[in-house]
Coordinates of C-alpha atoms and ligand atoms in Angstrom, one line a residue:
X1 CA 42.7 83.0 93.3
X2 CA 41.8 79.3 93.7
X3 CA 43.8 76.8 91.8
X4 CA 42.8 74.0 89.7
X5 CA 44.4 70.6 89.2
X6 CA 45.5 71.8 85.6
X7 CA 47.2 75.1 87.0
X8 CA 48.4 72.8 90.1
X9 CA 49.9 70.5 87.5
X10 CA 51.9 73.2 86.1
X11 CA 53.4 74.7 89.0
X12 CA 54.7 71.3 89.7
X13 CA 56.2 71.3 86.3
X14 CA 53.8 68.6 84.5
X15 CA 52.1 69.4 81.9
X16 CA 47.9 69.0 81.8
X17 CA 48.3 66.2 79.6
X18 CA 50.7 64.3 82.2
X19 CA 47.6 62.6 84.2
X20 CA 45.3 61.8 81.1
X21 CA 47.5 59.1 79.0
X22 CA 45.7 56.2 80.5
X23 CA 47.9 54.0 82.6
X24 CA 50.7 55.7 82.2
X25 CA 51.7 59.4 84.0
X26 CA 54.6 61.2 85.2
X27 CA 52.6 61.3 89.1
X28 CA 52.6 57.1 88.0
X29 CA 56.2 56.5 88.5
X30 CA 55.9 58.4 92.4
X31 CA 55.7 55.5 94.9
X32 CA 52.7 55.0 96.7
X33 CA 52.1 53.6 100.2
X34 CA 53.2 49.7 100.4
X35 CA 51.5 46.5 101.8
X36 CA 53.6 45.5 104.1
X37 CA 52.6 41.6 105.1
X38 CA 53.1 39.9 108.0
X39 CA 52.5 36.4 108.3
X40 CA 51.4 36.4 111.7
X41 CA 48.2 33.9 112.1
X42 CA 45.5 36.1 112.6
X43 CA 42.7 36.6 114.7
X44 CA 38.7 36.0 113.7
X45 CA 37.6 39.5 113.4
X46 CA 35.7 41.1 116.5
X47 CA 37.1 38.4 119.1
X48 CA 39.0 40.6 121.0
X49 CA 37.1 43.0 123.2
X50 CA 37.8 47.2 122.3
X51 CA 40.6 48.5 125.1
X52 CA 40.2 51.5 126.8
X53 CA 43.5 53.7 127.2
X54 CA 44.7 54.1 130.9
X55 CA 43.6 57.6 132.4
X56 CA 46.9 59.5 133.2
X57 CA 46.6 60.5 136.2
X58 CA 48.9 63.9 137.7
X59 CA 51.3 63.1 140.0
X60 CA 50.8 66.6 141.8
X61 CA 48.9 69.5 141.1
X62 CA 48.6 72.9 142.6
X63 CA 46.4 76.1 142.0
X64 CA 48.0 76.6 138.5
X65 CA 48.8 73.6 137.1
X66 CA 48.8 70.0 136.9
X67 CA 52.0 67.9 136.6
X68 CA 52.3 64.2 134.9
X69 CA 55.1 62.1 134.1
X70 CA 55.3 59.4 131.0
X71 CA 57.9 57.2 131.3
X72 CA 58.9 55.5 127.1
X73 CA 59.7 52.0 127.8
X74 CA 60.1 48.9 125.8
X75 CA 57.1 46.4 127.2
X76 CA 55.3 43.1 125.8
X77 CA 51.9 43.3 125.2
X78 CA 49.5 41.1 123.7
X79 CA 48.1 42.3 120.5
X80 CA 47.3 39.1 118.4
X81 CA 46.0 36.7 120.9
X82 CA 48.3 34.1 122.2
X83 CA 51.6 36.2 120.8
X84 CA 53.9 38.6 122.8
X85 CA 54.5 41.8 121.0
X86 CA 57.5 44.1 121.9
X87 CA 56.7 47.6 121.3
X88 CA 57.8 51.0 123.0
X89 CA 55.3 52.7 125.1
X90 CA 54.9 55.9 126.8
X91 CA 54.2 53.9 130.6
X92 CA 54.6 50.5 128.4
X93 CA 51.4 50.9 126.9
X94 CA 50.3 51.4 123.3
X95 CA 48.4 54.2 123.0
X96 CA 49.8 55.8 126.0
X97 CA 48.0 56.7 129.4
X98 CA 45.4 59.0 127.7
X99 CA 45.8 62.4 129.6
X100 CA 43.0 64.0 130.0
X101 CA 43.2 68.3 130.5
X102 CA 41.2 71.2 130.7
X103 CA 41.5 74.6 128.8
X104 CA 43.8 77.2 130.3
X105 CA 44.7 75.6 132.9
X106 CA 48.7 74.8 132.8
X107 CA 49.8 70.8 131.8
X108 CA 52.8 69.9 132.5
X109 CA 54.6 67.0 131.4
X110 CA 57.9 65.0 131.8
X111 CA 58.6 62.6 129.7
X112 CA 61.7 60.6 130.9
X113 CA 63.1 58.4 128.0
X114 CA 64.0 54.4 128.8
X115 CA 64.6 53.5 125.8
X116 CA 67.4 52.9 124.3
X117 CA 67.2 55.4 121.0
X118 CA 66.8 59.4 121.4
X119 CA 63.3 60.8 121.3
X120 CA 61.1 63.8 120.7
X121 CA 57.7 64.0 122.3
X122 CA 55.1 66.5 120.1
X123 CA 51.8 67.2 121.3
X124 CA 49.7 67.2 118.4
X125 CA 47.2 69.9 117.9
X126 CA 48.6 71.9 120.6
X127 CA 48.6 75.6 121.2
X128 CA 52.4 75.6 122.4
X129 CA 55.3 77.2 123.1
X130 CA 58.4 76.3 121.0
X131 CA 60.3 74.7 123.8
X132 CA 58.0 72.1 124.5
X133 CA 56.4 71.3 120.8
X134 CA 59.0 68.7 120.1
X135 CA 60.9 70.4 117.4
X136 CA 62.4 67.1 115.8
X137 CA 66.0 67.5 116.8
X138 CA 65.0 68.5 120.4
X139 CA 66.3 64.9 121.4
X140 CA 65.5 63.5 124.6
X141 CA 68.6 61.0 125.0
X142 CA 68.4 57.5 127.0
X143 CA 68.3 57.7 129.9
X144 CA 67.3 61.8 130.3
X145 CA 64.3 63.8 130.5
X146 CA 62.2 66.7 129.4
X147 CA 59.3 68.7 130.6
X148 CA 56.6 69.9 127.9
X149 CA 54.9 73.1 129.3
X150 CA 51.5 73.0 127.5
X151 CA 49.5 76.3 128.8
X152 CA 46.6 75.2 126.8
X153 CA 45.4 78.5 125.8
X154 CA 42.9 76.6 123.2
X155 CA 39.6 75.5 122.9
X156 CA 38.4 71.6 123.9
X157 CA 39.9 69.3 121.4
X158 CA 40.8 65.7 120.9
X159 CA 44.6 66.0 120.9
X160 CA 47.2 63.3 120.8
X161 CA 50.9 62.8 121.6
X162 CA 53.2 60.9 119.7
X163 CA 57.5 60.6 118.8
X164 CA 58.7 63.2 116.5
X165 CA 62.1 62.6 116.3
X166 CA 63.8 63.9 113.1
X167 CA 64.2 60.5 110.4
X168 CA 62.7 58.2 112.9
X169 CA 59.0 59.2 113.6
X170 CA 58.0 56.4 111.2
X171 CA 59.5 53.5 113.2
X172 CA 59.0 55.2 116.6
X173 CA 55.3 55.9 116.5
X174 CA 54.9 51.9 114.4
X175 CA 56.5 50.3 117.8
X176 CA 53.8 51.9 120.0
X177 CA 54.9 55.9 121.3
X178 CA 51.0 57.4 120.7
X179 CA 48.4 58.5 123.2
X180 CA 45.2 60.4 123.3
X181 CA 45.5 63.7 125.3
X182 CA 41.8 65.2 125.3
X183 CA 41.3 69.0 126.2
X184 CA 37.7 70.1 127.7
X185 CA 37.0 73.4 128.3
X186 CA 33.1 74.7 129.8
X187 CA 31.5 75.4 126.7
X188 CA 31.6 72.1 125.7
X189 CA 31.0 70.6 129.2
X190 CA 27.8 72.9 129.0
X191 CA 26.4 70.7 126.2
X192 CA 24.8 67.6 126.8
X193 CA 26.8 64.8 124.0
X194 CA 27.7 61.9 125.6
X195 CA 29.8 61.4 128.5
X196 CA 31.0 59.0 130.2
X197 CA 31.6 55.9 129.9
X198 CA 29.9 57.0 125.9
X199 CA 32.5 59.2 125.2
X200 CA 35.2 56.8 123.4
X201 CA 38.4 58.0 122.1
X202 CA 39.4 55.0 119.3
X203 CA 42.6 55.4 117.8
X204 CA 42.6 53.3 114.5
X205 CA 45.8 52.0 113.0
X206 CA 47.4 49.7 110.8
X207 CA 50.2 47.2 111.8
X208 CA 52.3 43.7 110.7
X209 CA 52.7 41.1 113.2
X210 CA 55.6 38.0 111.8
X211 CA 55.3 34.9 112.8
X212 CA 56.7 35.5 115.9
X213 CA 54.6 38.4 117.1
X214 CA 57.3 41.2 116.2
X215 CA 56.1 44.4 114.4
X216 CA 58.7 44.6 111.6
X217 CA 59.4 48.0 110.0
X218 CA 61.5 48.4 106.9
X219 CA 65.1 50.4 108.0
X220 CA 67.9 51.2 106.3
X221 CA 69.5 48.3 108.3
X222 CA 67.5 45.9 105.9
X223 CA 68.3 44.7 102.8
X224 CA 69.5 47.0 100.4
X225 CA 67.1 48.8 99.1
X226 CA 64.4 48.0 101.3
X227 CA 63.3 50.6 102.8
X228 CA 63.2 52.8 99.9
X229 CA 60.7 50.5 98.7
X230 CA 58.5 51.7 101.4
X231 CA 58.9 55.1 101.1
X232 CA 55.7 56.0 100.0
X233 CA 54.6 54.8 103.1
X234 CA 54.2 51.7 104.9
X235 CA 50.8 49.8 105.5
X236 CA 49.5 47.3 108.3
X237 CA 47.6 44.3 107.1
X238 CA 45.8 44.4 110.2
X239 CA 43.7 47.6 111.8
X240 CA 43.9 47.9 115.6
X241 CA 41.8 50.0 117.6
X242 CA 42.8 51.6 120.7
X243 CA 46.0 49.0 120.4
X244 CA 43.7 46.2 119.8
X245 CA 42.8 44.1 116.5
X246 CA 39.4 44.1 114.9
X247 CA 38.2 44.7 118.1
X248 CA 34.4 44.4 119.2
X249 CA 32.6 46.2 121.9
X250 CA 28.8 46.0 123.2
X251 CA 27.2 49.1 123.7
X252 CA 23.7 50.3 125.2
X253 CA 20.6 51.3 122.8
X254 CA 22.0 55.2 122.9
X255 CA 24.1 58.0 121.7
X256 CA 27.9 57.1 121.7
X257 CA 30.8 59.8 121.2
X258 CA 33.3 58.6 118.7
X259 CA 36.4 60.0 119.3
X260 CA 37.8 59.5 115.4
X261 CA 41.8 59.8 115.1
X262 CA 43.8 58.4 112.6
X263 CA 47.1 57.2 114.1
X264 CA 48.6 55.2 111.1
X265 CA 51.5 56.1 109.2
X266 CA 50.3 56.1 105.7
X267 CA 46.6 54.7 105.7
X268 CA 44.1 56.9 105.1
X269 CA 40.6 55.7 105.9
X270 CA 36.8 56.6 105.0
X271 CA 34.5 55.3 107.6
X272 CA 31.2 54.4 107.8
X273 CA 28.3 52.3 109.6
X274 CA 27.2 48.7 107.7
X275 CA 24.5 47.6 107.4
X276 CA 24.1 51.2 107.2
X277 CA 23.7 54.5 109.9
X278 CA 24.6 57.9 110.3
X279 CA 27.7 59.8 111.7
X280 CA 27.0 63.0 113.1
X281 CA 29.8 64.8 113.2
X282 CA 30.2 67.5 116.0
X283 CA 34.3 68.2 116.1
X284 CA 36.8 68.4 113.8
X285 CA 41.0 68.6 114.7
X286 CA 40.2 71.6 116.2
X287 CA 37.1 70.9 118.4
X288 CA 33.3 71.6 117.8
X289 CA 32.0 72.3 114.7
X290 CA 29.2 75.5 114.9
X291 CA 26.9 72.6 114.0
X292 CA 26.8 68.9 113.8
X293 CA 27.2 67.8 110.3
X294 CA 25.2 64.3 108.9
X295 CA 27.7 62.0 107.0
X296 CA 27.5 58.7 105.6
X297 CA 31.2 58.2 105.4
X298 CA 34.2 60.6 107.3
X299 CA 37.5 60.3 105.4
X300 CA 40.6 60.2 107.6
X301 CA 44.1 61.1 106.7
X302 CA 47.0 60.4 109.1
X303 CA 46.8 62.5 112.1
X304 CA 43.3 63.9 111.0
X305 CA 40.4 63.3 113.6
X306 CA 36.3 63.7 113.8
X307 CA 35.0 63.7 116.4
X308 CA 31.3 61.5 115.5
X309 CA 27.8 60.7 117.7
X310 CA 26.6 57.9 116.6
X311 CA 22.9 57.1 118.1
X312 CA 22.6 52.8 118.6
X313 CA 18.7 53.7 119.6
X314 CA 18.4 53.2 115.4
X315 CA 19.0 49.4 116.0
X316 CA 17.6 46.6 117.7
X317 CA 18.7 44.7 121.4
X318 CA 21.3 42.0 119.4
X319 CA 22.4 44.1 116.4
X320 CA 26.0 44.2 115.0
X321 CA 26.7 47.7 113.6
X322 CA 30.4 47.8 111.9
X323 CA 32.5 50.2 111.4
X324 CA 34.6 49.6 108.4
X325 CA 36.8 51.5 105.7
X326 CA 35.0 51.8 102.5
X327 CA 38.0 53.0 100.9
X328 CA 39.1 48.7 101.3
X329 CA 37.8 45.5 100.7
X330 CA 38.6 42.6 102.6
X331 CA 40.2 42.3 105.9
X332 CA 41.2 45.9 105.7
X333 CA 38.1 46.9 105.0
X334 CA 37.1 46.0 108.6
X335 CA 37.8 48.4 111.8
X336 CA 35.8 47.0 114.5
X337 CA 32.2 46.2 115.3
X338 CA 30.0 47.1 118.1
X339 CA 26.6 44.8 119.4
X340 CA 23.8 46.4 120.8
X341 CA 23.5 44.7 123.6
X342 CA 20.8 46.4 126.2
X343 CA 18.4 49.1 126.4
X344 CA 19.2 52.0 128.4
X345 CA 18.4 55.4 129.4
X346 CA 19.9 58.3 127.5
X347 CA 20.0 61.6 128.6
X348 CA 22.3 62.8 125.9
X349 CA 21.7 65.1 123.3
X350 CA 22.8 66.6 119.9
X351 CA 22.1 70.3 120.0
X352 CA 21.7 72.2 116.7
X353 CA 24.5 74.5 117.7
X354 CA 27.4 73.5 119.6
X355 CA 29.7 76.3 119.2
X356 CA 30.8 79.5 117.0
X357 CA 33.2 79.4 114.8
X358 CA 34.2 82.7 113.2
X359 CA 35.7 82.1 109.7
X360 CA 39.1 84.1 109.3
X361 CA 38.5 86.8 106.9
X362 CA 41.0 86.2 103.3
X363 CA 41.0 90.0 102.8
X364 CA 42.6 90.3 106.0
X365 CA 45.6 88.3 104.8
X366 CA 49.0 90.1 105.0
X367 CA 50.8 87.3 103.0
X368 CA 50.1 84.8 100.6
X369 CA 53.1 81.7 100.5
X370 CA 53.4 78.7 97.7
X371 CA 54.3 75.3 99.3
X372 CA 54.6 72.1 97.0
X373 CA 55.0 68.6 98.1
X374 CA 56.8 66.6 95.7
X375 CA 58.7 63.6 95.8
X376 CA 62.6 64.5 94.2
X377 CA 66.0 63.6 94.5
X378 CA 68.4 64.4 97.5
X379 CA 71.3 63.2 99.3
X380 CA 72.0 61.1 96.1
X381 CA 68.9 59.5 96.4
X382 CA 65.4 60.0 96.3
X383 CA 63.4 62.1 98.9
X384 CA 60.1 63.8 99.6
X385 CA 60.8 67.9 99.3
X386 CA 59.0 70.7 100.1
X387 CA 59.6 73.7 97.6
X388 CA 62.2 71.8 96.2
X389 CA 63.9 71.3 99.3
X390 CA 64.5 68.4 101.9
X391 CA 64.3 69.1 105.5
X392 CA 67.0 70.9 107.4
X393 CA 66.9 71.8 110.6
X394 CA 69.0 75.3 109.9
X395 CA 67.4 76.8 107.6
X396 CA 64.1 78.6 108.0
X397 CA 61.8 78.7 105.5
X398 CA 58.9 81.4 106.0
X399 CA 59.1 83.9 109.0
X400 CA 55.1 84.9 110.1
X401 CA 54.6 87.7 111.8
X402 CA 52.9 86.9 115.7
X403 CA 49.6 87.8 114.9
X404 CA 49.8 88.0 111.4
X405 CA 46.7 86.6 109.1
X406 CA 48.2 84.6 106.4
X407 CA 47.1 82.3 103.5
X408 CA 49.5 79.3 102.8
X409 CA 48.9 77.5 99.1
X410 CA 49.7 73.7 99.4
X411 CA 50.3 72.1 96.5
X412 CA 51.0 68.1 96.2
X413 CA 51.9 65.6 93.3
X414 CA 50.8 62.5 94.8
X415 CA 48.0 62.3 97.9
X416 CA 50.0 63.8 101.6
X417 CA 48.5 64.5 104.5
X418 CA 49.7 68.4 105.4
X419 CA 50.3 69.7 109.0
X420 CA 51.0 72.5 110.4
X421 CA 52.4 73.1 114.2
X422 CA 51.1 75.9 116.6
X423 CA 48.2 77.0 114.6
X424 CA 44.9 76.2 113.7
X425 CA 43.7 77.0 110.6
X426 CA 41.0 77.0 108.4
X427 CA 40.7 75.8 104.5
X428 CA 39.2 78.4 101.9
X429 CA 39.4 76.1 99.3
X430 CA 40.8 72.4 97.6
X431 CA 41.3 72.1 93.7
X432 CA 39.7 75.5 93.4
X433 CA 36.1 74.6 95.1
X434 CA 35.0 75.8 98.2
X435 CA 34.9 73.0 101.3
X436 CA 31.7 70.9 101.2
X437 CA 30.9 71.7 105.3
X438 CA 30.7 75.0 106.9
X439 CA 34.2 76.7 108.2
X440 CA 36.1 74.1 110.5
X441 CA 39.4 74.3 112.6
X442 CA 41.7 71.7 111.7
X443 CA 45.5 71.6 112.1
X444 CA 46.1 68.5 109.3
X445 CA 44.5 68.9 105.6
X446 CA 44.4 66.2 103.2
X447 CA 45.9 67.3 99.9
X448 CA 44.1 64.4 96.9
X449 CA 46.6 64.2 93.9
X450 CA 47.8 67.1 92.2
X451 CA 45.8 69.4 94.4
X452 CA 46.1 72.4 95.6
X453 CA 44.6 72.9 98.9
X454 CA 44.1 76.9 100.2
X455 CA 44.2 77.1 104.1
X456 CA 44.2 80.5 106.1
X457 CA 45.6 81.2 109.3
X458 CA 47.2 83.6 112.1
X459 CA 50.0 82.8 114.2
X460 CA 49.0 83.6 117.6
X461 CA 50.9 83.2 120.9
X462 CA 54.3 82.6 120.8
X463 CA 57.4 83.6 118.6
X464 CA 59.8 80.8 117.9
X465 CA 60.8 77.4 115.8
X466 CA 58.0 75.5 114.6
X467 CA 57.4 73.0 111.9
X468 CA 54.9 72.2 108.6
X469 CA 55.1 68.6 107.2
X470 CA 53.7 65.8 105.9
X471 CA 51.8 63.3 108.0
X472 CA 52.8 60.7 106.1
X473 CA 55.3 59.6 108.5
X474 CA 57.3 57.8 105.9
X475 CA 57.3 61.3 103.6
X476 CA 58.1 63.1 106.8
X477 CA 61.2 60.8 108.0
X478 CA 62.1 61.1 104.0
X479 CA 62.7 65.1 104.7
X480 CA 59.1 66.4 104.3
X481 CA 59.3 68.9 106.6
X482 CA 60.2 72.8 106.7
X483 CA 60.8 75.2 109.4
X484 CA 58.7 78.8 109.7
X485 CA 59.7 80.8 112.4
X486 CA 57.1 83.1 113.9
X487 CA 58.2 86.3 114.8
Ligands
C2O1 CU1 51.3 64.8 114.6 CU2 54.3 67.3 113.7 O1 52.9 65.9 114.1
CU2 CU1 51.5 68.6 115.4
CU3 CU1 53.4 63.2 102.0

C-alpha cells in the first residue's frame, strides 16, 4: 500500500525518468522559494537580547470559561536596532500576547480587527468547532469583531494563532498577526520538564527589512510580474526569534524547554546545537511524545513544531551554545545563541515515559482518499492545485464521516508543508518507508519532493467546514487549499 517516489511520479503524470536527466527535470521548471533581500544594515549577530511574548491575560473568567480579547493593530516596533518597523499585531505586538490555556476548560476569544484590511483569525492545532476555526472567508472586516469559542477538548500542546484570510495569509502573517497559544492539561503538569521561567516558547522566522525599516512583501500591486516571481514562496534574509533578530539569551547550567515552532512562510529549517549537543525531543504538534526522542538535528517545516529539552549542565559557566539551521550557510544559517552564564539548581527532569500514544489502527480505516499538490495553471495563470483544482470556497471536496477512521495519501511535486484542520493525525508512512520515531500526533507533515506521504486519521467532534492546505503560505494564498466537510 505504500508508495514510492517512482509510483508518486506517475500519478503526478511524470515519468521515472523525469527526475534523473541531470540538471534538467520537469519538477526543475516548478518555482522554488525566493531570497527576497533587503538592504536594511544589519545587526552583529546575538546583540539583541531573546524577547519573551506578553502573557495574555483574561479579561473575565467564570466557572466555565475564560474570556480574552486581541485587539489587530498596526504598531512600530523595533526589530533591527535603531530602525522603526510597521507591522500588524494582534495587541501591536509581533508574536502576539502568548495565551496561555488549559485542557477542557472553555477559551474564549474576541478578536476585534483595527486594521484597515479584512481578517481571519485560525487557531492552529486546535480541536475546534467550525465557527470559530477561521474558515478563510470568515472575514472579520475593519472595524468589527469575532469571538472564537475554543472548548479545548485536546491534550496539552504548543499551539499558535495566526491570519488566515483567503489570498492574503502570506502578507498578513509577514507584517506581524502570529502568537503562541500553549495548552496544558495535568498529565503533563504531573511530569517534572522544565518550567518556568525554562520553559521557552521561540518562534523562528525569516524576514526583509529596506533601508528604511519596512518589511516589503511582493503583491500583485508591484511590478508586473513580481509577485509571481515569488510564488514559490518568499524568504527573509534575516531569522528572528520570538520577533527579535539573531537574538542571544544567557541561561543557567540546566535543563531548558524549547518550545520549537516554525512561523515562516516558506523556510524550512533543521536545527541543531554547535559546537555540538543533544535535542531531546518530548512533543511533537500534537503534544508529548510516549517517550523523549535523542536528535542531533529536528527539521522544521512551516507551521510544524518540537517541542526539545536541551540540558546546558553539558557545558561550562561562559559557554556559547548556538542554535543554527544546518540546512544554510552563512547568516541564515544562524538562529540565535544562548551563554551559559551561572550555575544553578535544577530540579527538572526527563522521564523515560511521558505519555501514551495509541497508534490508530490502518485496518480500521473506512476510506482511503488521493490528494496531490502540484503547481498548474488557473485563472489564466499559474497556481498551486490540489487534485487538479485551485481553491474555492463552494465546493467541497471530501465529506468524512464524524468519527470515521480514514487514511488520506498526499502526494507533492515539489517539497509543501501539508495541514490539515480539526484533526490530528498520525503518519503510517513517507516515500513508502515507515517514520524513523515511534507514532507521533502532528497536525502539519512535510511532504520532500515527489513524495507521497501516508497519514491516518478520525474526525472527531464536530460536523462542519474545515480546510487541508499547504503551509507554504505563498502556495496557500496561490489556491492550495480544499475544503472537506465532516459529517
Ligand atoms: Cu496554521 Cu490553516 O493554518
Ligand atoms: Cu490549522
Ligand atoms: Cu506547497
Amino acid at each position: 500500500m505504500t508508495m514510492t517516489r517512482r509510483q508518486a511520479l506517475r500519478l503526478l503524470g511524470l515519468g521515472a525518468a523525469a527526475l534523473t536527466v541531470p540538471g534538467c527535470s520537469l519538477l526543475g521548471r516548478t518555482p522554488s522559494p525566493r531570497l527576497l533581500v533587503g538592504g536594511a544594515p544589519l545587526p552583529e549577530p546575538y546583540t539583541v537580547p531573546l524577547p519573551l511574548p506578553a502573557a495574555a491575560r483574561p479579561h473575565r473568567t467564570d466557572a466555565t470559561t475564560d474570556y480574552y480579547e486581541l485587539v489587530q493593530r498596526p504598531a512600530e516596533v523595533e526589530i533591527l536596532p535603531g530602525l522603526r518597523t510597521p507591522i500588524w499585531g494582534y495587541d501591536g505586538q509581533f508574536p502576539g500576547p502568548t495565551i496561555r490555556a488549559r485542557s477542557g476548560r472553555r477559551t474564549v476569544v474576541r478578536v476585534t480587527n483595527r486594521l484597515g484590511v479584512p481578517t481571519v483569525t485560525h487557531l492552529h492545532g486546535g480541536h475546534t468547532p467550525p465557527e470559530s476555526d477561521g474558515y478563510p472567508t470568515d472575514l472579520v472586516q475593519p472595524g468589527a469583531h469575532r469571538d472564537h469559542t475554543f472548548p479545548l477538548e485536546q491534550r496539552a500542546a504548543t499551539l499558535w494563532y495566526h491570519d488566515h484570510r483567503m489570498d492574503h495569509t502570506g502578507p498578513q502573517v509577514w507584517r506581524g498577526l502570529a502568537g503562541f497559544f500553549l495548552v496544558g492539561d495535568e498529565e503533563e503538569a504531573a511530569l517534572p520538564l522544565p518550567a518556568g521561567e525554562r520553559d521557552l516558547p521561540l518562534m523562528i522566522c525569516d524576514r526583509s527589512f529596506a533601508t528604511d525599516g519596512t518589511m516589503p512583501y511582493p503583491t500583485r500591486g508591484d511590478a508586473p510580474g513580481a509577485r509571481e516571481a515569488f510564488m514559490g514562496g518568499v524568504l527573509g534574509d534575516v531569522i528572528l526569534v520570538n520577533g527579535a533578530p539573531w537574538p542571544r539569551l544567557g541561561v543557567d547550567r540546566a535543563r531548558y524547554r524549547l518550545r520549537l515552532l516554525n512561523g515562516s512562510n516558506a523556510r524550512t529549517y533543521e536545527l541543531g546545537l554547535s559546537p555540538g549537543g543533544t535535542l531531546t525531543q518530548i512533543g511533537s504538534d500534537g503534544g508529548l511524545l510516549a517517550a523523549p526522542r535523542s536528535l542531533r538535528r529536528v527539521r522544521l517545516a512551516p507551521g510544524e513544531r518540537a517541542d526539545v529539552v536541551v540540558d546546558f549542565a553539558a557545558h561550562r559557566v561562559g559557554d556559547h551554545v548556538e542554535l543554527r539551521n544546518l540546512l544554510e550557510e552563512g547568516p541564515q544559517a544562524r538562529v540565535m545563541r544562548f551563554t551559559v552564564e551561572r550555575d544553578a539548581r535544577d530540579d527538572s527532569a526527563v522521564p523515560k515515559t511521558l505519555s501514551r500514544v495509541e497508534p490508530l489502527d490502518p485496518a480500521k480505516a473506512a476510506v482511503t482518499r488521493d490528494f496531490t499538490f502540484t503547481s498548474g495553471s488557473m485563472h489564466g495563470g499559474t497556481g498551486w492545485l490540489i487534485n487538479d483544482k485551485p481553491f474555492d470556497a463552494r465546493r467541497v471536496d471530501a465529506r468524512p464521516k464524524l468519527g470515521q477512521t480514514e487514511i488520506w495519501r498526499l502526494t507533492s511535486d515539489v517539497s509543501h508543508p501539508v495541514h490539515l484542520h480539526l484533526s490530528p493525525f498520525q503518519v503510517l508512512s513517507a516515500g513508502g518507508e515507515r517514520p524513523a520515531g515511534p507514532t507521533e500526533w502532528k497536525d502539519t507533515v512535510e511532504l520532500r519532493e515527489a513524495q507521497t506521504v501516508e497519514i491516518i486519521t478520525r474526525f472527531t467532534g464536530y460536523r462542519g467546514r474545515y480546510v487541508l492546505h499547504c503551509h507554504n503560505l505563498e502556495h496557500e494564498d496561490m489556491a492550495m487549499m480544499s475544503t472537506f466537510e465532516v459529517i
